[in-house]
PDB file of C-alpha atoms in Angstrom:
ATOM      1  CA  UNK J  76     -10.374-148.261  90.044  1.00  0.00           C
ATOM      2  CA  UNK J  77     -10.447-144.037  88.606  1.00  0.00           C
ATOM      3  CA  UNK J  78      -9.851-143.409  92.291  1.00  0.00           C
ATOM      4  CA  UNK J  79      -6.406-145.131  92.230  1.00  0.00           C
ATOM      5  CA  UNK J  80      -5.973-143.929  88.860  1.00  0.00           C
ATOM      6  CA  UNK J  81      -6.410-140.544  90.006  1.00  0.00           C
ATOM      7  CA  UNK J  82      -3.923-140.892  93.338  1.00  0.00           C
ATOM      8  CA  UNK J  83      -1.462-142.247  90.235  1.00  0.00           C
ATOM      9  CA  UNK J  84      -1.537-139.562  88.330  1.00  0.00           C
ATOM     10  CA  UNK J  85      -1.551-137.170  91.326  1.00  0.00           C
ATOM     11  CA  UNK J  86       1.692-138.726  92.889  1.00  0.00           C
ATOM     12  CA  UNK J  87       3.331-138.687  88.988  1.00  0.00           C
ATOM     13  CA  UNK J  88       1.764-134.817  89.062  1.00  0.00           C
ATOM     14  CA  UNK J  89       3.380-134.628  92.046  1.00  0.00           C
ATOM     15  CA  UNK J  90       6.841-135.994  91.154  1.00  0.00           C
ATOM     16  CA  UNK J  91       7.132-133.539  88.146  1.00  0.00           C
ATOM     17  CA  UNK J  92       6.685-130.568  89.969  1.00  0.00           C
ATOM     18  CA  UNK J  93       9.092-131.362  92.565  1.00  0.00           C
ATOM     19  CA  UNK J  94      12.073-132.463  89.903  1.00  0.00           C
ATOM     20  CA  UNK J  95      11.092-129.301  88.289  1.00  0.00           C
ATOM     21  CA  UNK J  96      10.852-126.898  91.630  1.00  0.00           C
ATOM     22  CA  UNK J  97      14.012-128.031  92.437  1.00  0.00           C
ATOM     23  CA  UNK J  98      16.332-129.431  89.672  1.00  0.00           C
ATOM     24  CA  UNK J  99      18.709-130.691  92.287  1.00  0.00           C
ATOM     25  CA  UNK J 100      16.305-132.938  93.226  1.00  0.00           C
ATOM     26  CA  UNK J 101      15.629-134.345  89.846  1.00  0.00           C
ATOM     27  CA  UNK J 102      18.189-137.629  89.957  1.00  0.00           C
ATOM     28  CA  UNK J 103      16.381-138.779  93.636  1.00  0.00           C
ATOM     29  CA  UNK J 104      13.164-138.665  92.359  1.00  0.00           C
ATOM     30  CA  UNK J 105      14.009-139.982  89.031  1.00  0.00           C
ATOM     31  CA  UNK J 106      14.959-143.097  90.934  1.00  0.00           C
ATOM     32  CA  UNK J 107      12.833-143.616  93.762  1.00  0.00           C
ATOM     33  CA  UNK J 108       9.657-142.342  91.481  1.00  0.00           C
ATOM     34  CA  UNK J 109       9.151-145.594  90.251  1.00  0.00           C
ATOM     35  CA  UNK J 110       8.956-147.233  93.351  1.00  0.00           C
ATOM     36  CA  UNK J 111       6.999-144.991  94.860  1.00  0.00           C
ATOM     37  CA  UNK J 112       4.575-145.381  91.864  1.00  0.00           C
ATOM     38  CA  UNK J 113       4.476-148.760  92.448  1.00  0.00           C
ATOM     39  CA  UNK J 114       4.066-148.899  95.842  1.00  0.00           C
ATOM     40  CA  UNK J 115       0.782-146.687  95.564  1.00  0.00           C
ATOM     41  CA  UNK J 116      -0.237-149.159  93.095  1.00  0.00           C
ATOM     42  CA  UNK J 117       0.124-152.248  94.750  1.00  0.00           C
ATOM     43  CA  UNK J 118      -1.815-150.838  97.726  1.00  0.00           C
ATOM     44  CA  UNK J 119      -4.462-149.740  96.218  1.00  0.00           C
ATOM     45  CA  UNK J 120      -4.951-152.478  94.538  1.00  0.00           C
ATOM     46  CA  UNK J 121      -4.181-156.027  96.593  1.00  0.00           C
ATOM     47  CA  UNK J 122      -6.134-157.510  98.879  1.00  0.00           C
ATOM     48  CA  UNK J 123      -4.478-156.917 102.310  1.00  0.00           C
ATOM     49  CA  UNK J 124      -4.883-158.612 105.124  1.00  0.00           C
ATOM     50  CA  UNK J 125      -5.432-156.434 108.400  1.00  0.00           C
ATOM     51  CA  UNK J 126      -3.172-156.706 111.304  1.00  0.00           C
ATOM     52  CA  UNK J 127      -4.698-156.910 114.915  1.00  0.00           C
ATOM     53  CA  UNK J 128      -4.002-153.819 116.344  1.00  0.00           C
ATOM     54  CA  UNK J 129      -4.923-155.735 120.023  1.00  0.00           C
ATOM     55  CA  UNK J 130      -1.639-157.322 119.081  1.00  0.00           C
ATOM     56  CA  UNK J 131       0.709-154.753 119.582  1.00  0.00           C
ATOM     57  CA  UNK J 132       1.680-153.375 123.283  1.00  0.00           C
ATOM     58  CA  UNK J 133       1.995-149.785 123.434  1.00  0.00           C
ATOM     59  CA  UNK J 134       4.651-149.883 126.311  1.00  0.00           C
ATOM     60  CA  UNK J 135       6.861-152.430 124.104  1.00  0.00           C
ATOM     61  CA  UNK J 136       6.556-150.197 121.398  1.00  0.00           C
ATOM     62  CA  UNK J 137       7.391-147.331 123.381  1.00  0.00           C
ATOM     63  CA  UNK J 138      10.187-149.014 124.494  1.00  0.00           C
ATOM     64  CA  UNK J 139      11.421-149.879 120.976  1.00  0.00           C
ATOM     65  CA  UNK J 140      10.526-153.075 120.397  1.00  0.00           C
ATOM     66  CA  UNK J 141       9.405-153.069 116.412  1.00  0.00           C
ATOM     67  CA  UNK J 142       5.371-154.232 115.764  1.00  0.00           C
ATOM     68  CA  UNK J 143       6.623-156.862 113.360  1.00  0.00           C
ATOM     69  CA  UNK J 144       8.220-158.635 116.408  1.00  0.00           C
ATOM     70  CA  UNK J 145       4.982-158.095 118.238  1.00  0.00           C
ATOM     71  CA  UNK J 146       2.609-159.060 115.818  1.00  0.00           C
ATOM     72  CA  UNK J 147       2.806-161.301 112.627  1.00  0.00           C
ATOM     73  CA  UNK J 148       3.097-158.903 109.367  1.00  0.00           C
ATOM     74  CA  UNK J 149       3.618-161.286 106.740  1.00  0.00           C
ATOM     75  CA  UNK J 150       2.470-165.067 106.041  1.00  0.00           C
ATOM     76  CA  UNK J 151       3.393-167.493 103.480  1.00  0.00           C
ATOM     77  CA  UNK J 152      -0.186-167.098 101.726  1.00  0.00           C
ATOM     78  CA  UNK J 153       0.667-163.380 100.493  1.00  0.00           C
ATOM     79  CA  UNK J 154       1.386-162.668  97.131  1.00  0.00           C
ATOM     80  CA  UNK J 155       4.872-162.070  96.812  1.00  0.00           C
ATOM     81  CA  UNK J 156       5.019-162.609  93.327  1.00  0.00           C
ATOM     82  CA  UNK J 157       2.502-159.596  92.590  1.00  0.00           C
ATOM     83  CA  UNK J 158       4.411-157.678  94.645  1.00  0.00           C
ATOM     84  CA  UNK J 159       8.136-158.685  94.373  1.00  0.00           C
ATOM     85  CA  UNK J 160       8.278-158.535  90.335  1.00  0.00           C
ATOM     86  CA  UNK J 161       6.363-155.016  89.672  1.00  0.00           C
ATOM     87  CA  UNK J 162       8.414-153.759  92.692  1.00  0.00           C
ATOM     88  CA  UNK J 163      11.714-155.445  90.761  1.00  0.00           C
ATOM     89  CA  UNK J 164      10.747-154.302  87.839  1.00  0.00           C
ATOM     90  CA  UNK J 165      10.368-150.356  89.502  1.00  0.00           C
ATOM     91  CA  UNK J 166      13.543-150.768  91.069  1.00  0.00           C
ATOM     92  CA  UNK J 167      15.170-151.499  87.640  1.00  0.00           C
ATOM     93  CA  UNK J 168      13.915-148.761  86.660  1.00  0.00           C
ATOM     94  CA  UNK J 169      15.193-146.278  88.935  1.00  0.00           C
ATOM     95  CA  UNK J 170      18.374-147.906  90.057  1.00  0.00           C
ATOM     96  CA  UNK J 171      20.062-149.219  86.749  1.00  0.00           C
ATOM     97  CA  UNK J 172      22.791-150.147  88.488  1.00  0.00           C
ATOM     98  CA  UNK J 173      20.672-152.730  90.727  1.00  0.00           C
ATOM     99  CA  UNK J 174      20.105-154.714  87.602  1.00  0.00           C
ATOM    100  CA  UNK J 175      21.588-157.649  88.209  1.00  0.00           C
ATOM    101  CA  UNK J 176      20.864-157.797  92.075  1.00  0.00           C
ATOM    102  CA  UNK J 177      17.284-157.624  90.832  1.00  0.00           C
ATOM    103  CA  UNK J 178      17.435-160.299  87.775  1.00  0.00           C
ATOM    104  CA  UNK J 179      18.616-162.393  90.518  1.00  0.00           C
ATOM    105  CA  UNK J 180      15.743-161.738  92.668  1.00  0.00           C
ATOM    106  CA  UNK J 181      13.509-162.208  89.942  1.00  0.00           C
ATOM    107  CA  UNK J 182      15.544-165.823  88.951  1.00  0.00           C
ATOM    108  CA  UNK J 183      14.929-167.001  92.615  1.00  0.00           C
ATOM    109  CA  UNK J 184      11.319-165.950  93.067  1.00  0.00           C
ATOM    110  CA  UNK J 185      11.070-168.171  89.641  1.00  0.00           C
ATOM    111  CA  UNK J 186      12.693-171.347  91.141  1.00  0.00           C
ATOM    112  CA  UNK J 187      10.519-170.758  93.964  1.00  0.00           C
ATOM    113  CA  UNK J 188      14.134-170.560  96.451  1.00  0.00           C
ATOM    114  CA  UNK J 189      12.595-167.121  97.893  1.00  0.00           C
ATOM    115  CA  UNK J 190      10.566-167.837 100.827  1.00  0.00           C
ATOM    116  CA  UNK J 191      10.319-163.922 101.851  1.00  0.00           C
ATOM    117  CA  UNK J 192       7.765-164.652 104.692  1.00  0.00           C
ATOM    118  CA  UNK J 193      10.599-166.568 106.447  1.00  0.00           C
ATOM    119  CA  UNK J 194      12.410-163.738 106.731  1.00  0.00           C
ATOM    120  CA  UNK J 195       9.664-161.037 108.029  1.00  0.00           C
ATOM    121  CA  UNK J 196       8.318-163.612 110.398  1.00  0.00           C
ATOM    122  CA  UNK J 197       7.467-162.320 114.068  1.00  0.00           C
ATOM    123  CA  UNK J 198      10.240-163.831 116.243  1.00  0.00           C
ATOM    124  CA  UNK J 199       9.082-162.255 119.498  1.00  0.00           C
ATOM    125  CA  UNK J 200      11.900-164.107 121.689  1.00  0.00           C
ATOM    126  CA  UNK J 201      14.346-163.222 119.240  1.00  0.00           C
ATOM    127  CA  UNK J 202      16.150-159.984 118.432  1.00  0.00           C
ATOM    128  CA  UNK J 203      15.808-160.601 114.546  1.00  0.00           C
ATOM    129  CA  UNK J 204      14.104-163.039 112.651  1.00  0.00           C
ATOM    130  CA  UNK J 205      16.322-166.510 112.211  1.00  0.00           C
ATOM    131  CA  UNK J 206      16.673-166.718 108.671  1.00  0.00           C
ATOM    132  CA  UNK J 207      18.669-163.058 108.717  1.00  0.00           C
TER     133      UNK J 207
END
């Protein structure tokens, strides 16, 4: 765990420099710091599940076609709550204005009316996933 407590404080390190290297800059990464913060967190520290990489056709993807529609990314079993309500709670954070957009997220991930796996499910004879 000091490893991914190091990479923390090296991205924060990191973020501070840059807002104060160029002040312009400042507002952008005050707001996507956080999420960017949390996003090192949370994958340094889930268990992930690793895709098949015998899965994905390199002429498909060549041609365009996304891996998630080659290869399943996301399954029910995943924990969206450990990632959904930190990454809520980041985007609050950095986007006041999203506040209520992201209480609402966090009221339907409560009543369990969120089923995000639904919606990044492979769909390979489809050109988007059905529930979008």
């Amino acid at each position: 765990m000091e490893h991914q407590d190091e990479r923390l404080a090296r991205l924060e390190a990191n973020l501070q420099d840059a807002a104060e290297k160029n002040p312009h800059s400042k507002p952008i990464l005050d707001a996507f710091g956080p999420l960017m913060t949390e996003q090192r967190r949370l994958l340094g520290s889930l268990d992930w599940r690793k895709i098949d990489p015998a899965g994905i056709d390199p002429d498909r993807l060549k041609a365009g076609v996304p891996v998630i529609r080659q290869v399943p990314l996301f399954f029910p079993e995943d924990p969206w709550e450990e990632v959904l309500l930190p990454l809520v709670a980041a985007a609050q954070a950095g986007f006041p204005g999203l506040r209520e957009a992201m209480d609402a997220w966090e009221r339907c991930l409560a009543g369990g009316s969120l089923p995000f796996h639904d919606h990044f499910r492979s769909w390979p004879d489809e050109s988007l996933p059905a529930t979008w």
